[in-house]
mmCIF file of C-alpha atoms in Angstrom:
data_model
loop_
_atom_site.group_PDB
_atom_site.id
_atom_site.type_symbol
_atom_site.label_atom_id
_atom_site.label_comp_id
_atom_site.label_asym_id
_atom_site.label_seq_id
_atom_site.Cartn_x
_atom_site.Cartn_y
_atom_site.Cartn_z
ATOM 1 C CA UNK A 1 12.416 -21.648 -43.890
ATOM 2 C CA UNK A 2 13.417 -23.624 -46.768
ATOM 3 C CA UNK A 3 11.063 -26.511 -48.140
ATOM 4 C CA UNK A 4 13.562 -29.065 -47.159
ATOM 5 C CA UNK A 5 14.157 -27.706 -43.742
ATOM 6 C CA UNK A 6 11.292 -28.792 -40.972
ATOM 7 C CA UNK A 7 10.725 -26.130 -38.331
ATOM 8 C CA UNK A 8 12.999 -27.709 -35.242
ATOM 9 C CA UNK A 9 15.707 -27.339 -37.778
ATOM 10 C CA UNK A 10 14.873 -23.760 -39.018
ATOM 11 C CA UNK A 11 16.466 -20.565 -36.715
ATOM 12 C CA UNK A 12 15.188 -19.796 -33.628
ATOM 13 C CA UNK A 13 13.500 -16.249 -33.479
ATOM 14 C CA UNK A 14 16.562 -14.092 -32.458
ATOM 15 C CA UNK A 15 19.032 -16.573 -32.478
ATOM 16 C CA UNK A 16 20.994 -13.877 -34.835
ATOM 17 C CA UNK A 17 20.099 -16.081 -38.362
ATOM 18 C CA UNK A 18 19.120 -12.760 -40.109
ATOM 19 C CA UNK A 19 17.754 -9.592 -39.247
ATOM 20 C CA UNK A 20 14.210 -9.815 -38.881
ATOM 21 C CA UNK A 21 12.121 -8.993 -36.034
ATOM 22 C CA UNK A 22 12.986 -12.475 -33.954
ATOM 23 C CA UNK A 23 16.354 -10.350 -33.620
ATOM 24 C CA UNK A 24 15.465 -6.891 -32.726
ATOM 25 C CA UNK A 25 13.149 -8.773 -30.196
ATOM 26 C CA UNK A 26 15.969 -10.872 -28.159
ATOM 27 C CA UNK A 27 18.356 -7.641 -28.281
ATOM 28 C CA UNK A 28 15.214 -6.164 -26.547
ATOM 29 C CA UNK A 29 14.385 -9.242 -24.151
ATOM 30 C CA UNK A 30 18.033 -9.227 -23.703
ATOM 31 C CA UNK A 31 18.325 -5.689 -22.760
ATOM 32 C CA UNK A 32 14.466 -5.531 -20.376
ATOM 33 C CA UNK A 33 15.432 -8.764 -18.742
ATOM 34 C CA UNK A 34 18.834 -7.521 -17.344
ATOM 35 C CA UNK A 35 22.235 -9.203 -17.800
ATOM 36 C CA UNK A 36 21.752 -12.737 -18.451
ATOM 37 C CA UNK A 37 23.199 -16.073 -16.132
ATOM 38 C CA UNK A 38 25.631 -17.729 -19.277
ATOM 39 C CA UNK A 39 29.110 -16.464 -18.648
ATOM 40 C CA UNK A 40 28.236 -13.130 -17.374
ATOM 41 C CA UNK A 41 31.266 -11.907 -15.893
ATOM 42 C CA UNK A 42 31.720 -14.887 -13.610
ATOM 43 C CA UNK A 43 35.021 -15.657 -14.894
ATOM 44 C CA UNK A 44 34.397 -19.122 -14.229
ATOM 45 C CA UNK A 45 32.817 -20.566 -17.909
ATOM 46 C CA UNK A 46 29.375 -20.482 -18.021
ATOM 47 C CA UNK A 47 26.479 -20.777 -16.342
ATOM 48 C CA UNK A 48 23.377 -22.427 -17.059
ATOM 49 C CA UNK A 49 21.062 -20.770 -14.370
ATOM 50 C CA UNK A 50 21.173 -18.718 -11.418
ATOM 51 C CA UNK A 51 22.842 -19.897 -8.200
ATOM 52 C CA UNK A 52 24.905 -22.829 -10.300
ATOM 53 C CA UNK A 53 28.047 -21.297 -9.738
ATOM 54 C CA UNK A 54 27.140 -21.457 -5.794
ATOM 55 C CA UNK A 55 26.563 -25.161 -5.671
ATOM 56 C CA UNK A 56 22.816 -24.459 -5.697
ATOM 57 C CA UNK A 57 20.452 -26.602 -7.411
ATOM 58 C CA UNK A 58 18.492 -25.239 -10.536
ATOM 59 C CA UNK A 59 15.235 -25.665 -8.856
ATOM 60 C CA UNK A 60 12.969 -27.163 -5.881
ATOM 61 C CA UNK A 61 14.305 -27.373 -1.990
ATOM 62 C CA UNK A 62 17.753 -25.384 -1.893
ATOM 63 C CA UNK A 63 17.579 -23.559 -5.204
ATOM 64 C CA UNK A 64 18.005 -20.081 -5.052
ATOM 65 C CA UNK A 65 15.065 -17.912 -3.955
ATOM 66 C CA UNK A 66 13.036 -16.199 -6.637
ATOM 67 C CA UNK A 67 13.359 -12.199 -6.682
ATOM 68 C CA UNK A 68 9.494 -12.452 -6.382
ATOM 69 C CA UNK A 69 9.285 -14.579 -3.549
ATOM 70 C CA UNK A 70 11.415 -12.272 -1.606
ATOM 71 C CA UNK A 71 9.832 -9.255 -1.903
ATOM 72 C CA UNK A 72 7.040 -10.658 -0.965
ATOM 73 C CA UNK A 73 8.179 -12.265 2.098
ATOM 74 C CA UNK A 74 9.640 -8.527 3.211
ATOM 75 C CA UNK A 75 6.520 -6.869 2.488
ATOM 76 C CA UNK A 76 4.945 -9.194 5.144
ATOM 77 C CA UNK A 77 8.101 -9.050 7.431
ATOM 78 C CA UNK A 78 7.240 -4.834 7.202
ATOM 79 C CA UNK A 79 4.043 -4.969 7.394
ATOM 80 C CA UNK A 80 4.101 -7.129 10.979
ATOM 81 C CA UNK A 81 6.712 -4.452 11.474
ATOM 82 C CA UNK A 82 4.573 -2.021 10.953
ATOM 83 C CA UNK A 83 1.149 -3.089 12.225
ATOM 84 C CA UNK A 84 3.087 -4.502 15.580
ATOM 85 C CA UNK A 85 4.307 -0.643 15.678
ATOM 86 C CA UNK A 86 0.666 0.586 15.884
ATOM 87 C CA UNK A 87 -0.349 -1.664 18.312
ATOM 88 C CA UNK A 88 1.969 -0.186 20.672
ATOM 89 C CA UNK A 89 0.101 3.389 20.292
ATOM 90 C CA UNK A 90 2.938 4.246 17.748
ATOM 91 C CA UNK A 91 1.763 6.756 15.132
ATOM 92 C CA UNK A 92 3.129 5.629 12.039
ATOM 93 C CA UNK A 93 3.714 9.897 10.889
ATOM 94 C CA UNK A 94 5.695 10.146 13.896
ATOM 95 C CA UNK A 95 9.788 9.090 13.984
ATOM 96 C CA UNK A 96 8.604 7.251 17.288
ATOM 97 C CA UNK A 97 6.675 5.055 14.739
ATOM 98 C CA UNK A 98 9.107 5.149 12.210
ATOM 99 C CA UNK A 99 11.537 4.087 14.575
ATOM 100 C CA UNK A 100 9.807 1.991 16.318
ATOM 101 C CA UNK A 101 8.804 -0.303 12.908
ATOM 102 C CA UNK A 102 12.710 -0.229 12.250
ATOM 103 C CA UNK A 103 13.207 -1.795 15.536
ATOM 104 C CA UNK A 104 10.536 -4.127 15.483
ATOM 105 C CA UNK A 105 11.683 -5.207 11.517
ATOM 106 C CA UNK A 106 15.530 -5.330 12.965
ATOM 107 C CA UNK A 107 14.301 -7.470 15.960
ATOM 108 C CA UNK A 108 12.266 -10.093 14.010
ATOM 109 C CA UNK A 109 15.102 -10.833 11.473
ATOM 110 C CA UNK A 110 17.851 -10.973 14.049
ATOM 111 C CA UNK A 111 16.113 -13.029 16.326
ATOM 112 C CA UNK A 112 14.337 -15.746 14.253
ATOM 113 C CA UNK A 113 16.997 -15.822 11.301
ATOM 114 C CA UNK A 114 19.586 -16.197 14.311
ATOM 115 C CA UNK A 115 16.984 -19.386 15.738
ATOM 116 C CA UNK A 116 14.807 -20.479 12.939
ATOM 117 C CA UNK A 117 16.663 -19.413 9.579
ATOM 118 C CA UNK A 118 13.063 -17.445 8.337
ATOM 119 C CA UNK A 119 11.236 -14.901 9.555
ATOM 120 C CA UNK A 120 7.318 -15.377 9.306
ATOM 121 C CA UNK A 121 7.595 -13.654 5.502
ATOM 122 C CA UNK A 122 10.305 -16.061 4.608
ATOM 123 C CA UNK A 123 8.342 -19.065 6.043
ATOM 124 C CA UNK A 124 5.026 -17.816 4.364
ATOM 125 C CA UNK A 125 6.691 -17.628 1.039
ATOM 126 C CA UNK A 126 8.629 -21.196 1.759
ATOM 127 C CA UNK A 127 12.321 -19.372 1.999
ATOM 128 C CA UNK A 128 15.272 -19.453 4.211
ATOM 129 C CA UNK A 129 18.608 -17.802 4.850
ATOM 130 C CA UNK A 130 21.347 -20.060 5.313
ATOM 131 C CA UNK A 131 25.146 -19.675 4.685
ATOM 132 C CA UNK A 132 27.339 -20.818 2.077
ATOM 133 C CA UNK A 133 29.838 -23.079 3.277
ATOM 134 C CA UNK A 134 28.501 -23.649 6.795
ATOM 135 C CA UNK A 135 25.965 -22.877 9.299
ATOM 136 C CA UNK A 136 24.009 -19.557 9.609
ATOM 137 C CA UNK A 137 25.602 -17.739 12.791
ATOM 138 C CA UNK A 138 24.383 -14.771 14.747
ATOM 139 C CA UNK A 139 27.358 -12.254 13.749
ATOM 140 C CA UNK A 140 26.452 -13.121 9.962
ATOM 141 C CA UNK A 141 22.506 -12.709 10.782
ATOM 142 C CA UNK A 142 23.637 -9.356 12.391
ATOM 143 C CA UNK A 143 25.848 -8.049 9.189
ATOM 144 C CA UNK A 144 22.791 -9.179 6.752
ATOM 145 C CA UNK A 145 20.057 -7.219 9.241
ATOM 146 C CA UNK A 146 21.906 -4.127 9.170
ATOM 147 C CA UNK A 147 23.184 -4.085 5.446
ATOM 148 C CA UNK A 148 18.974 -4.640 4.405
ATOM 149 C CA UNK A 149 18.158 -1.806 6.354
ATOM 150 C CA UNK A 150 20.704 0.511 4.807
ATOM 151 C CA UNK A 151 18.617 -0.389 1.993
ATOM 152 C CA UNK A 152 20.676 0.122 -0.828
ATOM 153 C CA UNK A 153 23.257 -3.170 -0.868
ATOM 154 C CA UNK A 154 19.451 -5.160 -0.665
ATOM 155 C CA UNK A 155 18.556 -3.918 -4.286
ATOM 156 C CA UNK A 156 21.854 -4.104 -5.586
ATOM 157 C CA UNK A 157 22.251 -8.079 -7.388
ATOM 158 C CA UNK A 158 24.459 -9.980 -8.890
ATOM 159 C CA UNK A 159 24.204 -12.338 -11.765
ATOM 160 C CA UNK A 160 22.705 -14.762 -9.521
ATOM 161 C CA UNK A 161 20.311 -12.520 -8.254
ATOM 162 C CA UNK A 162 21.837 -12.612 -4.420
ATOM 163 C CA UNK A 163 21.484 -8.930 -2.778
ATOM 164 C CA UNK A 164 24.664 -7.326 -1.896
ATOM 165 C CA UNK A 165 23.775 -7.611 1.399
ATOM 166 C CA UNK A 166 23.790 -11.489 0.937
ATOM 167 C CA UNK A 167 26.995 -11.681 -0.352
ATOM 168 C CA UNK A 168 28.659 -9.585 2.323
ATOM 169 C CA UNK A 169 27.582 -11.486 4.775
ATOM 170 C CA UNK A 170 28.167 -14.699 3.324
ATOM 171 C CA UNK A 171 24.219 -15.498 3.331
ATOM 172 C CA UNK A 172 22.250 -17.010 0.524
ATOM 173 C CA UNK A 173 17.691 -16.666 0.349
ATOM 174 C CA UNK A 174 16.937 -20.534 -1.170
ATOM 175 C CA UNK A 175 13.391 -22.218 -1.233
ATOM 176 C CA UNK A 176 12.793 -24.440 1.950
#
């Protein structure tokens, strides 16, 4: 920084003014926080933060749902699963209890995301599912269920951070 520069007009740390450290940092950050939401292969101009090119607001009721948020509403939607499973008498080593906590996961998402729109993770964490475009129907509840338990289309994201699973079935996780 110059003498006659003040520092909200000197570079910003990375902004590629030199090649100090402030630049070998944001290629880092750029590289450890993933592909970023400006432009990023959307085609469409760019973006100024997830879910805009949805039509969702940036933040509060609506906004998309943070990836933190919703693992932790499906660690409590498995571990009802799950603890439901052993109150039956299911052994959880078993592939009755395996099973049976499959069922009871698959069950709880198809029936209150088909009536409610949450499941008792989702309403914990203050999410929903609902559908772009138009309301959340049973035969898009039931493509979403199945796709998150095959697993892998839930931890593969877009820019916007929506699960493959999500898009799919037409289905969007936003804050309540």
């Amino acid at each position: 920084m110059t003498s006659s520069q003040s520092p909200a007009q000197s570079p910003a740390p990375g902004s590629g003014a030199g090649s100090g450290t402030g630049s070998r940092r944001s290629a880092l950050g750029g590289w450890l926080e993933g592909p970023g939401t400006t432009g990023v292969g959307s085609g469409q101009g760019e973006q100024e933060y997830r879910g805009q090119r949805l039509g969702l607001p940036e933040s509060g009721s609506g906004s998309l749902a943070p990836q933190g948020r919703r693992l932790g509403a499906l660690i409590v939607d498995w571990a009802i699963a799950y603890f439901l499973a052993a109150a039956f008498g299911w052994q959880p080593s078993s592939a009755q209890g395996q099973w049976g906590t499959i069922a009871i996961f698959a069950a709880e998402h198809l029936l209150m995301l088909s009536l409610l729109g949450f499941t008792l993770g989702k309403r914990l964490f203050g999410l929903r599912v609902g559908r772009l475009g138009g309301p959340l129907t049973p035969l898009h509840v039931i493509v979403r269920t199945v796709l998150l338990l095959l697993v892998i289309p839930a931890v593969v994201w877009d820019q916007d951070g929506r699960g493959l699973h999500d898009r799919l079935a037409g289905t969007v996780e936003v804050r309540k």
